[in-house]
Short mmCIF file of C-alpha atoms in Angstrom, two decimals:
data_model
loop_
_atom_site.label_atom_id
_atom_site.label_comp_id
_atom_site.label_asym_id
_atom_site.label_seq_id
_atom_site.Cartn_x
_atom_site.Cartn_y
_atom_site.Cartn_z
CA MET K 1 43.69 -25.49 -39.03
CA THR K 2 41.06 -24.70 -36.15
CA PHE K 3 39.90 -26.80 -33.47
CA LEU K 4 36.32 -27.22 -32.60
CA PRO K 5 35.54 -26.66 -28.77
CA ASP K 6 35.53 -31.28 -28.20
CA GLY K 7 39.10 -30.57 -29.85
CA ILE K 8 37.59 -32.21 -33.18
CA ALA K 9 39.57 -30.40 -36.02
CA ALA K 10 37.95 -28.84 -39.04
CA SER K 11 38.78 -25.89 -41.47
CA GLY K 12 35.25 -25.45 -41.09
CA ILE K 13 32.97 -24.33 -38.70
CA ASP K 14 29.79 -23.64 -40.52
CA GLY K 15 27.35 -26.64 -40.29
CA ALA K 16 27.85 -28.10 -44.18
CA ASP K 17 31.12 -25.76 -44.26
CA LEU K 18 32.22 -28.51 -41.97
CA VAL K 19 35.16 -30.13 -43.70
CA TYR K 20 37.42 -33.05 -41.51
CA GLU K 21 41.28 -33.05 -42.24
CA ARG K 22 43.95 -35.13 -41.56
CA PRO K 23 45.08 -34.48 -38.99
CA ALA K 24 49.20 -34.67 -38.88
CA ALA K 25 50.04 -37.22 -36.74
CA LEU K 26 48.60 -39.48 -39.55
CA SER K 27 50.06 -40.48 -42.35
CA ASP K 28 48.57 -40.10 -45.96
CA VAL K 29 48.83 -44.28 -46.85
CA PRO K 30 45.93 -47.00 -47.04
CA THR K 31 45.05 -49.08 -44.08
CA HIS K 32 45.06 -53.05 -44.45
CA TYR K 33 41.96 -53.51 -42.11
CA CYS K 34 38.78 -54.86 -43.27
CA PRO K 35 35.93 -52.80 -44.16
CA GLY K 36 33.57 -51.34 -41.03
CA CYS K 37 36.77 -52.21 -39.16
CA THR K 38 36.93 -49.54 -36.02
CA HIS K 39 40.41 -49.44 -35.39
CA GLY K 40 41.24 -46.81 -38.26
CA LEU K 41 38.71 -44.63 -36.56
CA ILE K 42 40.46 -45.03 -32.91
CA HIS K 43 44.40 -44.47 -34.89
CA ARG K 44 42.30 -41.29 -36.51
CA LEU K 45 41.79 -39.40 -31.93
CA ILE K 46 44.95 -40.79 -31.63
CA ALA K 47 46.53 -39.11 -34.47
CA GLU K 48 44.77 -35.79 -33.47
CA VAL K 49 44.80 -36.11 -29.45
CA ILE K 50 48.63 -36.05 -30.33
CA ASP K 51 48.36 -32.75 -33.13
CA GLU K 52 46.32 -31.05 -30.33
CA LEU K 53 48.78 -32.06 -27.78
CA GLN K 54 51.20 -30.88 -30.30
CA ILE K 55 53.68 -33.56 -28.66
CA ARG K 56 54.50 -35.21 -32.80
CA GLU K 57 57.97 -34.85 -32.78
CA ARG K 58 58.13 -36.56 -29.15
CA THR K 59 56.08 -39.19 -29.22
CA LEU K 60 56.70 -42.95 -30.28
CA CYS K 61 54.43 -45.44 -31.29
CA VAL K 62 55.40 -49.61 -30.16
CA ALA K 63 52.86 -51.25 -32.71
CA PRO K 64 52.02 -54.84 -31.33
CA VAL K 65 51.60 -58.53 -33.97
CA GLY K 66 48.13 -58.32 -34.35
CA CYS K 67 45.30 -56.25 -37.40
CA ALA K 68 47.11 -53.41 -36.50
CA VAL K 69 50.73 -55.08 -36.92
CA PHE K 70 51.38 -51.94 -39.43
CA ALA K 71 50.18 -49.39 -36.18
CA TYR K 72 53.86 -47.56 -37.51
CA THR K 73 53.50 -47.02 -40.78
CA TYR K 74 50.08 -45.61 -40.30
CA PHE K 75 50.81 -43.61 -37.42
CA ASN K 76 53.41 -40.29 -38.68
CA VAL K 77 55.95 -39.88 -35.54
CA ASP K 78 58.87 -42.55 -34.22
CA GLY K 79 57.55 -46.48 -34.26
CA CYS K 80 59.36 -49.05 -33.64
CA GLU K 81 57.51 -53.81 -33.97
CA ALA K 82 57.63 -55.27 -30.04
CA ALA K 83 57.36 -58.98 -30.71
CA HIS K 84 54.37 -60.94 -29.90
CA GLY K 85 53.02 -59.38 -26.55
CA ARG K 86 56.53 -57.57 -25.90
CA ALA K 87 55.12 -54.20 -26.80
CA PRO K 88 54.51 -52.26 -22.88
CA ALA K 89 58.52 -53.91 -22.34
CA MET K 90 60.21 -52.26 -25.34
CA ALA K 91 57.74 -49.27 -24.21
CA THR K 92 59.88 -49.98 -20.66
CA GLY K 93 63.15 -49.48 -22.65
CA LEU K 94 62.34 -46.75 -24.39
CA LYS K 95 60.04 -44.25 -22.32
CA ARG K 96 63.69 -45.25 -19.38
CA ILE K 97 66.08 -43.68 -21.26
CA GLN K 98 64.22 -41.27 -22.81
CA PRO K 99 62.48 -39.77 -20.14
CA ASP K 100 61.37 -36.87 -22.73
CA LYS K 101 59.47 -39.10 -25.54
CA ILE K 102 55.33 -39.63 -24.76
CA VAL K 103 54.97 -43.34 -25.80
CA PHE K 104 52.67 -45.33 -26.54
CA THR K 105 51.37 -48.87 -27.09
CA TYR K 106 48.36 -49.58 -29.23
CA GLN K 107 47.72 -53.21 -28.62
CA GLY K 108 44.81 -55.93 -28.80
CA ASP K 109 43.18 -58.35 -27.52
CA GLY K 110 45.58 -61.21 -28.23
CA ASP K 111 48.49 -59.49 -27.67
CA LEU K 112 47.55 -57.63 -24.01
CA ALA K 113 45.28 -60.68 -23.36
CA ALA K 114 46.79 -63.34 -24.58
CA ILE K 115 50.76 -63.91 -24.72
CA GLY K 116 51.05 -60.34 -23.48
CA THR K 117 49.13 -60.43 -19.85
CA ASN K 118 52.55 -60.90 -17.90
CA GLU K 119 54.38 -58.46 -19.80
CA ILE K 120 51.39 -54.97 -19.55
CA ILE K 121 51.18 -56.71 -15.71
CA HIS K 122 53.50 -55.85 -14.40
CA ALA K 123 54.45 -52.83 -16.28
CA ALA K 124 51.30 -51.04 -14.92
CA ASN K 125 52.67 -52.83 -11.62
CA ARG K 126 55.78 -50.82 -10.99
CA GLY K 127 53.49 -47.77 -12.86
CA GLU K 128 55.65 -46.97 -15.69
CA LYS K 129 55.24 -43.66 -17.53
CA LEU K 130 53.61 -45.91 -20.00
CA THR K 131 50.20 -44.74 -22.47
CA VAL K 132 48.83 -48.26 -23.36
CA ILE K 133 45.46 -47.98 -25.99
CA PHE K 134 44.40 -51.63 -25.88
CA VAL K 135 41.93 -52.37 -28.92
CA ASN K 136 39.61 -55.05 -27.52
CA ASN K 137 36.84 -56.85 -30.70
CA ALA K 138 36.70 -59.92 -28.47
CA ASN K 139 38.46 -62.07 -30.72
CA TYR K 140 41.66 -62.69 -33.23
CA GLY K 141 41.15 -60.30 -35.70
CA MET K 142 44.47 -61.23 -37.41
CA THR K 143 44.42 -64.87 -38.00
CA GLY K 144 40.91 -65.92 -38.75
CA GLY K 145 38.43 -65.01 -35.46
CA GLN K 146 39.29 -67.61 -33.01
CA MET K 147 38.24 -67.46 -29.17
CA ALA K 148 40.24 -64.73 -27.01
CA PRO K 149 40.48 -64.06 -23.46
CA THR K 150 37.47 -61.51 -24.62
CA THR K 151 36.08 -63.78 -26.28
CA LEU K 152 32.30 -63.63 -25.32
CA ALA K 153 30.33 -66.43 -23.47
CA GLY K 154 28.27 -68.93 -25.37
CA MET K 155 29.86 -66.49 -28.35
CA VAL K 156 30.71 -69.16 -31.81
CA THR K 157 34.29 -68.87 -33.51
CA THR K 158 36.37 -70.43 -35.49
CA SER K 159 37.70 -72.58 -32.37
CA SER K 160 34.92 -72.34 -30.16
CA PRO K 161 31.80 -73.42 -33.41
CA TYR K 162 29.70 -74.33 -30.27
CA GLY K 163 30.09 -71.51 -28.86
CA ARG K 164 32.79 -70.52 -25.48
CA ASP K 165 32.21 -72.78 -22.88
CA VAL K 166 32.68 -71.41 -19.26
CA SER K 167 32.73 -73.96 -17.52
CA SER K 168 36.11 -75.55 -19.40
CA VAL K 169 37.88 -72.38 -20.56
CA GLY K 170 36.53 -69.84 -18.23
CA GLN K 171 35.60 -66.40 -18.27
CA PRO K 172 35.98 -63.26 -20.31
CA MET K 173 39.19 -61.83 -19.10
CA ARG K 174 37.86 -58.60 -18.82
CA VAL K 175 41.05 -56.89 -18.49
CA ALA K 176 40.50 -53.33 -17.74
CA GLU K 177 39.12 -54.80 -14.59
CA LEU K 178 42.27 -55.62 -13.87
CA ILE K 179 45.08 -53.85 -14.44
CA ALA K 180 42.82 -50.21 -12.26
CA ALA K 181 44.08 -53.13 -9.60
CA LEU K 182 47.37 -52.75 -9.58
CA PRO K 183 49.22 -49.66 -7.57
CA GLY K 184 51.47 -48.53 -10.52
CA THR K 185 48.26 -47.47 -12.74
CA ALA K 186 46.92 -43.34 -12.21
CA TYR K 187 45.08 -43.53 -14.88
CA VAL K 188 42.57 -46.74 -16.44
CA VAL K 189 39.13 -46.65 -17.93
CA ARG K 190 37.29 -48.30 -21.12
CA ARG K 191 35.71 -46.90 -23.61
CA SER K 192 33.62 -48.33 -27.26
CA VAL K 193 33.06 -46.49 -31.00
CA HIS K 194 30.04 -47.98 -31.48
CA ASN K 195 27.83 -44.32 -32.09
CA VAL K 196 29.23 -40.67 -31.81
CA ALA K 197 28.59 -39.91 -27.93
CA ASN K 198 31.05 -42.64 -27.03
CA ILE K 199 33.16 -40.75 -30.18
CA ARG K 200 33.79 -37.96 -28.47
CA LYS K 201 34.38 -40.05 -25.05
CA THR K 202 37.35 -42.30 -25.93
CA LYS K 203 38.93 -40.11 -28.07
CA ALA K 204 38.30 -37.26 -24.77
CA ALA K 205 39.90 -40.49 -22.91
CA ILE K 206 43.11 -41.18 -24.92
CA LYS K 207 43.96 -37.03 -24.65
CA THR K 208 43.47 -37.73 -20.84
CA ALA K 209 46.11 -40.51 -21.11
CA PHE K 210 48.35 -39.34 -22.46
CA GLN K 211 48.88 -35.92 -20.46
CA VAL K 212 47.93 -38.54 -17.75
CA GLN K 213 52.27 -39.78 -19.02
CA MET K 214 53.18 -35.93 -19.56
CA GLU K 215 52.39 -35.34 -16.41
CA GLY K 216 54.70 -38.28 -14.98
CA LEU K 217 51.64 -39.85 -13.01
CA GLY K 218 51.69 -43.33 -13.49
CA LEU K 219 50.43 -45.81 -16.79
CA SER K 220 47.94 -44.96 -18.10
CA LEU K 221 45.40 -47.79 -20.40
CA VAL K 222 42.69 -47.17 -22.32
CA GLU K 223 41.01 -50.32 -23.15
CA VAL K 224 38.15 -49.91 -26.06
CA LEU K 225 35.83 -51.90 -27.36
CA SER K 226 36.24 -51.81 -31.25
CA SER K 227 34.32 -53.67 -34.22
CA CYS K 228 35.00 -57.19 -36.15
CA PRO K 229 32.50 -57.59 -38.68
CA THR K 230 34.41 -59.64 -41.10
CA ASN K 231 35.18 -62.70 -38.40
CA TRP K 232 31.64 -61.54 -36.73
CA ARG K 233 29.63 -62.37 -39.53
CA LEU K 234 28.09 -59.22 -39.24
CA LYS K 235 27.24 -56.06 -41.54
CA PRO K 236 29.63 -53.10 -40.29
CA ALA K 237 26.46 -51.27 -38.93
CA ASP K 238 24.98 -54.56 -37.73
CA ALA K 239 28.63 -55.13 -35.92
CA LEU K 240 27.96 -51.62 -33.65
CA ARG K 241 24.85 -52.96 -32.86
CA TRP K 242 26.28 -56.04 -31.23
CA ILE K 243 28.79 -54.37 -29.21
CA GLU K 244 26.13 -51.98 -27.96
CA ASP K 245 24.18 -54.97 -27.43
CA GLU K 246 26.11 -57.89 -26.50
CA MET K 247 30.27 -56.52 -25.47
CA VAL K 248 28.70 -53.33 -23.16
CA PRO K 249 26.52 -55.51 -20.46
CA VAL K 250 29.37 -57.87 -20.72
CA PHE K 251 32.69 -54.52 -20.95
CA PRO K 252 30.84 -51.86 -18.71
CA ILE K 253 32.63 -48.97 -20.49
CA GLY K 254 33.42 -46.65 -17.61
CA ASP K 255 36.30 -45.63 -14.82
CA TYR K 256 38.36 -48.37 -12.85
CA ARG K 257 41.27 -45.61 -12.24
CA VAL K 258 41.37 -41.93 -12.28
CA ALA K 259 43.67 -41.47 -9.24
CA ASP K 260 43.47 -37.97 -7.33
CA GLN K 261 46.05 -35.94 -9.20
CA VAL K 262 44.78 -37.20 -12.81
CA VAL K 263 40.71 -35.83 -11.61
CA PRO K 264 42.51 -31.91 -12.11
CA LEU K 265 43.45 -32.70 -15.83
CA THR K 266 39.17 -34.12 -15.97
CA ARG K 267 37.71 -31.36 -14.52
CA ARG K 268 40.44 -28.54 -16.57
CA ARG K 269 39.25 -30.16 -19.92
CA SER K 270 35.32 -30.17 -18.96
CA SER K 271 35.37 -25.94 -17.89
CA ARG K 272 36.98 -25.61 -21.33
CA ARG K 273 34.08 -27.53 -22.92
CA ASN K 274 31.54 -25.29 -20.56
CA GLY K 275 32.67 -22.75 -21.34
CA LYS K 276 34.28 -21.35 -18.08
#
C-alpha cells in the first residue's frame, strides 16, 4: 500500500490511476447507514489513521447507542458495546487495565451530549488517556430525528415541529467548548466533513487525537459535524451545504484545547507535508 503525503492510502498516485483501497482497519461488510450520511466517511478516516499509525492490533473500539451502534462490526479492531452514554466509563476501565492498548469511543450527540454528558465530563476532568470521536448531526438520528441537545435554535425536528424554542429548552450545547474547559483534556477540536478540504483536516485531527493518547498526554476529543439527510429531509448534497451554512456558524470549526505538549505533534506533521 502507498500513502500519499497527507496520508491518503492509494494503489497508485499517477492521477487517473488513483484507486483507493479499503483500510485494513475497516471490515469488508455493508453498513446500515442512510444514503448521504457521513458516518461511513468518518469511519474510513479513523480506519486510515489506525493503519498509518500501525496500531490496529492494539486498538479497542467502544461503540455507542445510536446510529453508530454497530461500529464494532465495521471496524476491523477489537471492540465492544457500551450501554447508552456509558462509552467513556467502559473505555476508562479498558484503558486502566490495559494501558498499552489504544482505546477510542465513537459517540453521537444523543449518546454523548444527552444521556452520556455526565460520563464524558468526568472522564475529561480525570484526564483519562482516551480518544473520543464525537459525531454531531444536531438530532437523534436513529430514533426518528427528535430534538437533541445540539439541535439548532428554531430547527424543526419530529419532537419540535415548531422549531427549537430556546426560551424553554435552552441553547444548542457546544460540546467542544465545554469539554475543552476541563483540566484533564489535552486536545479538543471541532472539524467537519462537508467538503474535501475539511475532510482532510478532520483526518489530520483524528490522527493527532490518537497520537495524543499514544504519548499519554490526556483525553483527546474530535467533534465532527456530520450530515443526516434522512431526518433533515434534504438531498445528500443539500445536507452538506446545510452543514456549512447552518451548523458551522453555530458550531465554529476550530481548536479549543491544544496543550503545549501536543503542539510538537502538529508541527511534525506540517513539516513532513512541506518536505522538511
